[in-house]
Short mmCIF file of C-alpha atoms in Angstrom, two decimals:
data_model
loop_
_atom_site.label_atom_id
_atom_site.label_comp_id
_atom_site.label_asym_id
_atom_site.label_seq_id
_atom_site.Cartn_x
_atom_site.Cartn_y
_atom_site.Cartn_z
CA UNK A 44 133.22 123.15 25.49
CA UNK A 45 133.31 123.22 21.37
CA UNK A 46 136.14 124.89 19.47
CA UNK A 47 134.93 126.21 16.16
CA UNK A 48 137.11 127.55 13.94
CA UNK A 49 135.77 128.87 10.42
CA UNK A 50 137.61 129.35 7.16
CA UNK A 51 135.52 131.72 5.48
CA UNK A 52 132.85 134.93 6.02
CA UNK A 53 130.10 132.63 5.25
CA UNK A 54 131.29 129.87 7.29
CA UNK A 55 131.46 132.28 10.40
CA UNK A 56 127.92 133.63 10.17
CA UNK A 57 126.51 130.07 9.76
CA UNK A 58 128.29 129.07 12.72
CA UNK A 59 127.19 131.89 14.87
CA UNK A 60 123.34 131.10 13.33
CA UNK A 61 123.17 127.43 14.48
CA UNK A 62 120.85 125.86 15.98
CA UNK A 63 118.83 129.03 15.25
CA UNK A 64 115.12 127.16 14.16
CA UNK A 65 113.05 127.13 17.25
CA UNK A 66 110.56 124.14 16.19
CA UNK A 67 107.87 125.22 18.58
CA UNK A 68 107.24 128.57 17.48
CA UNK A 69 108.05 127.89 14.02
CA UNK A 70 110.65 131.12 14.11
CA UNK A 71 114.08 131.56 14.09
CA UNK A 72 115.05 132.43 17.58
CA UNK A 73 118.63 131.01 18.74
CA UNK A 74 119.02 130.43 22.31
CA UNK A 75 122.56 131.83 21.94
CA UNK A 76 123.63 135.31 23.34
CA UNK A 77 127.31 136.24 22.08
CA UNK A 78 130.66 137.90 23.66
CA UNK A 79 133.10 139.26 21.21
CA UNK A 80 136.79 139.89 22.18
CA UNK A 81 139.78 140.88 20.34
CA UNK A 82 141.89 138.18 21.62
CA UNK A 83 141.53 134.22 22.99
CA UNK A 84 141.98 135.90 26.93
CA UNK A 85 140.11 133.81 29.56
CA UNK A 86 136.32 135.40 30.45
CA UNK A 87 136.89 137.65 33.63
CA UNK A 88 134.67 140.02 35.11
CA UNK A 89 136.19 143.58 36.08
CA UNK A 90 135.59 143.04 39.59
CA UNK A 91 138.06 140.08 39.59
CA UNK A 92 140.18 141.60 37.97
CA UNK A 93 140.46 144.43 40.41
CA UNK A 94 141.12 142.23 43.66
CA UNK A 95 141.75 138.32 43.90
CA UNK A 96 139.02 138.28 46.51
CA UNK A 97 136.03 139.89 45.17
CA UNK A 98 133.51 139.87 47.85
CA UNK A 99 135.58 141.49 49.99
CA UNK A 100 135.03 145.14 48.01
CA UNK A 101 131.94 144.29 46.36
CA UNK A 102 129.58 145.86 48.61
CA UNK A 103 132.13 148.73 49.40
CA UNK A 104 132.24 149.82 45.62
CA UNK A 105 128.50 149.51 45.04
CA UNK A 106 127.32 151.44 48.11
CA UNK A 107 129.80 154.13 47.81
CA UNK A 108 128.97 154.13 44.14
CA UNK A 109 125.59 154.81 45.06
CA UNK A 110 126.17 157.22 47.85
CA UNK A 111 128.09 159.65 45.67
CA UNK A 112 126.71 159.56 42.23
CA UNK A 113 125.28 162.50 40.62
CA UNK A 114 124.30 163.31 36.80
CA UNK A 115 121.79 160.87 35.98
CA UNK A 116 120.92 158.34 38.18
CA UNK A 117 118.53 155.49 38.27
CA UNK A 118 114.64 156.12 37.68
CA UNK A 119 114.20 153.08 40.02
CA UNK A 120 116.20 152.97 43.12
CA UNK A 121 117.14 149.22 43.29
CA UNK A 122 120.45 147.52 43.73
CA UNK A 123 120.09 145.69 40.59
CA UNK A 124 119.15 149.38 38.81
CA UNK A 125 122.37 151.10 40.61
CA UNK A 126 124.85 147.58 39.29
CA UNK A 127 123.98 148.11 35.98
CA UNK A 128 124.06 151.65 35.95
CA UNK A 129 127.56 150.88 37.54
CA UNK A 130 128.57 148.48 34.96
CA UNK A 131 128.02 151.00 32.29
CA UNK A 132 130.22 153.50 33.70
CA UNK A 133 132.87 151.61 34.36
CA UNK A 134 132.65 150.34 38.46
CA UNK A 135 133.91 147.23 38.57
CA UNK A 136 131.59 144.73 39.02
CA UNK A 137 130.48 141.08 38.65
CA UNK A 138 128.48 141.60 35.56
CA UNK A 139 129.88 140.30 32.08
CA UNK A 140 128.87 142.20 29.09
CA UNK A 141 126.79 140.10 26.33
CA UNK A 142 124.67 140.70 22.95
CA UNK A 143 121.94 139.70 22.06
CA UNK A 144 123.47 140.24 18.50
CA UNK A 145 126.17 138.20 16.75
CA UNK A 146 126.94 140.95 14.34
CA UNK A 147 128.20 143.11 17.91
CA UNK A 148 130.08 140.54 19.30
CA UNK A 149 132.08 140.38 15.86
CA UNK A 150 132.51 143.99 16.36
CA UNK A 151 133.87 143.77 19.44
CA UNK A 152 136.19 141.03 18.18
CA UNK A 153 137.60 143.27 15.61
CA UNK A 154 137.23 146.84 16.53
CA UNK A 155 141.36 147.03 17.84
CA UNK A 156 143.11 147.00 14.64
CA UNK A 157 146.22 146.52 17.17
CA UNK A 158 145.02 142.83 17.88
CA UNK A 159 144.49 141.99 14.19
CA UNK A 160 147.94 140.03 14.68
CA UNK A 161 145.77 137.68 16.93
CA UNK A 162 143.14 135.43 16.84
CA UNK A 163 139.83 136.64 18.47
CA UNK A 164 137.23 135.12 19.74
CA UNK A 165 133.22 135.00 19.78
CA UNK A 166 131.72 133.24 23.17
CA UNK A 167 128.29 131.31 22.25
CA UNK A 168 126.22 130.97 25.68
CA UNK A 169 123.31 128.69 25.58
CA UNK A 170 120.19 130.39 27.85
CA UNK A 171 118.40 126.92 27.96
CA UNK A 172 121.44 125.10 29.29
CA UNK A 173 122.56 127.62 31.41
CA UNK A 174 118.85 128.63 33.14
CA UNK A 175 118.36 124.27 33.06
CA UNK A 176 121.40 125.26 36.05
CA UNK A 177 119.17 127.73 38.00
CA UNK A 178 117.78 126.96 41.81
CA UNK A 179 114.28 125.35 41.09
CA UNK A 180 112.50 128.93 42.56
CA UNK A 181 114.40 130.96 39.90
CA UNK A 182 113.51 128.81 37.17
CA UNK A 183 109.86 128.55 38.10
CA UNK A 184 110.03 132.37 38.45
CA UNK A 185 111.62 132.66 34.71
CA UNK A 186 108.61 130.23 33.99
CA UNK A 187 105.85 132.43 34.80
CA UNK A 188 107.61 135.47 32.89
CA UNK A 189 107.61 133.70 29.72
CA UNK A 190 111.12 134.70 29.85
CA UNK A 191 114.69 133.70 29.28
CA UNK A 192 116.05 136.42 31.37
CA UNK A 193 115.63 138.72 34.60
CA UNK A 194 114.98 141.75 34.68
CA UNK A 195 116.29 144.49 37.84
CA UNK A 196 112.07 144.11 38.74
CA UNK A 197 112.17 140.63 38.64
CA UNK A 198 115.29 140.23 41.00
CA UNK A 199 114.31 143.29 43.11
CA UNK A 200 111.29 141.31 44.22
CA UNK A 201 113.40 138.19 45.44
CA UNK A 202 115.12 140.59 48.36
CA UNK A 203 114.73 140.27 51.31
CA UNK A 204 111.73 142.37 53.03
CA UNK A 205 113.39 142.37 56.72
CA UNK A 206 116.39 144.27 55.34
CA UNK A 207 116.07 146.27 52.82
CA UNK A 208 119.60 147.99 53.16
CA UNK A 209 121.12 144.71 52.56
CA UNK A 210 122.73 144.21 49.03
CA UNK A 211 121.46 140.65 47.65
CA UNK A 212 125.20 139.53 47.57
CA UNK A 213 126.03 140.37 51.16
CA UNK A 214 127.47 137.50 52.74
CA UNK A 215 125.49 137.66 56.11
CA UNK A 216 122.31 138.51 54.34
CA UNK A 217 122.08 138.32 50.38
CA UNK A 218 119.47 135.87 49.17
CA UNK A 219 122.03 134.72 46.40
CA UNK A 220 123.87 133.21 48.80
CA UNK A 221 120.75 131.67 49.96
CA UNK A 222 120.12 130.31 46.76
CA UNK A 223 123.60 129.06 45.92
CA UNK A 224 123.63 127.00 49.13
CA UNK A 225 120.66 125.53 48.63
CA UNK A 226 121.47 124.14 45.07
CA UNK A 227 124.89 123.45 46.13
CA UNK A 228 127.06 125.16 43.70
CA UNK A 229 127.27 128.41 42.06
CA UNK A 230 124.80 129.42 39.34
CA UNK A 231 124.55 131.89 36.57
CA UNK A 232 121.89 134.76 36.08
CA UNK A 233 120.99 136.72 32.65
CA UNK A 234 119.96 140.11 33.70
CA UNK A 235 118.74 142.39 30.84
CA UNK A 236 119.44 145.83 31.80
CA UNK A 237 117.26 148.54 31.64
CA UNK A 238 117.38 151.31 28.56
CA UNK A 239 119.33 153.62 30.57
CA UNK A 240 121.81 154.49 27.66
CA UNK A 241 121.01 154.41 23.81
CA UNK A 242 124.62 152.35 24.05
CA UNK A 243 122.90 149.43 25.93
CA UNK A 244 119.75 149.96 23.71
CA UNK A 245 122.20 149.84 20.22
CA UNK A 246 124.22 147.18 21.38
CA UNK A 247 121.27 144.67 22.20
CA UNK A 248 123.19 144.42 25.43
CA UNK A 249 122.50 142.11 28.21
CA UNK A 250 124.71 141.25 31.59
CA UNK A 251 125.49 137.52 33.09
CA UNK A 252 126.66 137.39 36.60
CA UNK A 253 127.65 134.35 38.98
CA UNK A 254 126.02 133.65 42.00
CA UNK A 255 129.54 133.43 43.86
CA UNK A 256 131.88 136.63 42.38
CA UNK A 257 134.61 134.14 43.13
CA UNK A 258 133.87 131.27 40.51
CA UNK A 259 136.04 132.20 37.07
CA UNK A 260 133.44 132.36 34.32
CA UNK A 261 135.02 129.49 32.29
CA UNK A 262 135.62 127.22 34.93
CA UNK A 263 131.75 127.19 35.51
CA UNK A 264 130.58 127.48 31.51
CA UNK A 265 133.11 124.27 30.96
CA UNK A 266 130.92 121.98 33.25
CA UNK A 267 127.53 122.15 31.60
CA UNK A 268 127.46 120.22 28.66
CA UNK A 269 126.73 122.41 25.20
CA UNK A 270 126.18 125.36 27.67
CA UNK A 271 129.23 127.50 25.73
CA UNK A 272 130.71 127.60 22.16
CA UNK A 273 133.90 129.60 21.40
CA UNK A 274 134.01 130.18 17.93
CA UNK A 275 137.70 131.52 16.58
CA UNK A 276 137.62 134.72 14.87
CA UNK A 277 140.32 133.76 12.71
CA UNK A 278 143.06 136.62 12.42
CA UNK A 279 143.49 135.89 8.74
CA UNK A 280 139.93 137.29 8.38
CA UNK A 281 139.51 140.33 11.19
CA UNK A 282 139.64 143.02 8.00
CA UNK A 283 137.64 141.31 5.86
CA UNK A 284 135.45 141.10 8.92
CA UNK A 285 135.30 144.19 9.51
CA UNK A 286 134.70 146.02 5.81
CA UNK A 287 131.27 143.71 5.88
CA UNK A 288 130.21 145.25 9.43
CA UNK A 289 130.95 148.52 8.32
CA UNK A 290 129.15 147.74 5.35
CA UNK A 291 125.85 146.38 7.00
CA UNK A 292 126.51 149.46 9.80
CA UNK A 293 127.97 147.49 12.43
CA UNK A 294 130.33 149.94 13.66
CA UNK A 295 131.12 152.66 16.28
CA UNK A 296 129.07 155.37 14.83
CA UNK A 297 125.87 152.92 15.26
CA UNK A 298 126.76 151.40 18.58
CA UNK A 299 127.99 154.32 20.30
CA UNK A 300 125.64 156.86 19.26
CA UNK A 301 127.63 159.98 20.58
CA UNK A 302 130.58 162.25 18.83
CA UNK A 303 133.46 160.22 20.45
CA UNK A 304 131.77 157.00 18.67
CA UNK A 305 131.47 158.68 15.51
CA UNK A 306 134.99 159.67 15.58
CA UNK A 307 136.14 156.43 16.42
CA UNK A 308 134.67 155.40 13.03
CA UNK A 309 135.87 157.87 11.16
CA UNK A 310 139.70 156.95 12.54
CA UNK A 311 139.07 153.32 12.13
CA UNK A 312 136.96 153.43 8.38
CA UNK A 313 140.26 155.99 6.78
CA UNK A 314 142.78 154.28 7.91
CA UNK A 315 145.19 152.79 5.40
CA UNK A 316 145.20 148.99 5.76
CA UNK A 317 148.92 148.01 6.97
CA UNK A 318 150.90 146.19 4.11
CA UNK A 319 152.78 143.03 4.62
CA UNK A 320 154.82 142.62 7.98
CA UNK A 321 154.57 144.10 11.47
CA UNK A 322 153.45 147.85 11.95
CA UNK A 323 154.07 150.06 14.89
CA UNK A 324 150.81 150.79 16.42
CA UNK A 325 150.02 154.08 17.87
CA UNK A 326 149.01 154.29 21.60
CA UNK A 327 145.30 154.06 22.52
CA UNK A 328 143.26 157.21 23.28
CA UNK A 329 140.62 157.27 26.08
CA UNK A 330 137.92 157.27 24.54
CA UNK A 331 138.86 153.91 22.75
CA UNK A 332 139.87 152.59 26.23
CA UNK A 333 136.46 153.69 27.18
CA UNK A 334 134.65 152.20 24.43
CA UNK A 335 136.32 148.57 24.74
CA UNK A 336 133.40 146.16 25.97
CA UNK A 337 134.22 145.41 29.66
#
């Protein structure tokens, strides 16, 4: 996995544009999708971070989830629909929260002025490389898409007819179990949610997710080759950084399209810069707890 660790504004948005020129439709379309985070911390889903053995709650959390949800609930009633819908509200789950957008992931990287004593990071993840992974019936069905990603249709249709109670990652019965034992290892899926939230919509947002809940997400990115980048948001830079988001309106306000985003902003964009040394940094509120990408 490459280290990349630019000196300069320019320097970082070059780096995050590599590789960008797709040669066969004469367009720039990178193959990257992009994870911003405050500080260097290893990639880990919320589920694993709620219990050291994941499966074991998984179904649990999502049926109950879906047994006693109210408000507004999912126009389609599949389990893929219900995860993401899950994911956005804060369940724990086995999805990891990605951009299609540089420009968020470098928001996310800087958006807690409290980690500005740190480095942060932006994660790089290589679609190609990672899909070149996929079971040979998942790729073929990506194939006849025309498309880089799932979609909560596309997976829906690979369940299992006999048993349609049965959550795709059940051990007994889910089909990406199936899959995984058949190509003999674990295997990452893209699944682009749908526009259940102008959040997800704002943030260009997509969701990857392991085959086995299990697998740590850096273990399995460090073993295809080029799959993952992590490019160094160098703490030297974060305000810097973050003046030219707000500038280009990269920023709360835009991504969270409610009142508690716009205030967010308006904290964030009037607060004095610190001067030199180490400041005392107030507590977070709930809302910014909330708002921190999962």
């Amino acid at each position: 996995m490459r280290d990349l660790r630019p000196a300069s504004w320019a320097e970082l948005i070059d780096t995050l544009q590599q590789d960008s020129w797709n040669p066969e439709l004469r367009r720039f379309r990178s193959p990257y999708i992009f994870r911003g985070q405050g500080t260097p911390a290893p990639l880990t889903t919320s589920l694993r971070r709620l219990s050291a053995h994941p499966r074991d709650i998984e179904r649990h959390l999502v049926r109950a989830f879906r047994k006693y949800a109210t408000g507004p609930l999912c126009a389609q009633d599949q389990h893929w629909s219900w995860l993401t819908l899950g994911q956005h509200h804060g369940l724990p789950t086995r999805l990891l929260d990605w951009s299609y957008s540089p420009l968020v992931a470098l928001h996310f990287a800087t958006s807690n002025e409290r980690q500005y004593g740190e480095d942060g990071v932006v994660w790089m993840l290589n679609t190609a490389r990672t899909n070149a992974r996929l079971p040979p019936a998942l790729q073929a069905l990506l194939r006849r898409e025309g498309s880089n990603v799932f979609t909560a249709d596309m997976l829906a249709a690979l369940g299992h007819a006999g048993d349609p109670d049965g959550l795709p990652f059940d051990a007994e019965t889910g089909w990406l179990d199936d899959y995984e034992r058949e190509k003999g290892e674990p295997f990452l899926l893209l699944l682009e949610p749908p526009s259940i939230d102008q959040r997800i919509v704002q943030q260009s947002a997509l969701f990857a997710l392991l085959s086995n809940p299990e697998t740590a997400f850096g273990e399995w990115l460090s073993r295809p080759p080029e799959a993952a980048r992590r490019v160094v948001v160098a703490r030297e830079l974060k305000w810097e950084i973050r003046d030219r988001l707000d500038q280009v309106g990269v920023n709360e306000r835009t991504l969270f399209p409610d009142l508690g985003g716009l205030s967010l902003w308006l904290r964030r964009y009037y607060q004095q810069r610190p001067g030199p040394g180490p400041d005392p940094a107030p507590p977070p509120t709930p809302e910014e707890e909330r708002n921190q990408q999962r």
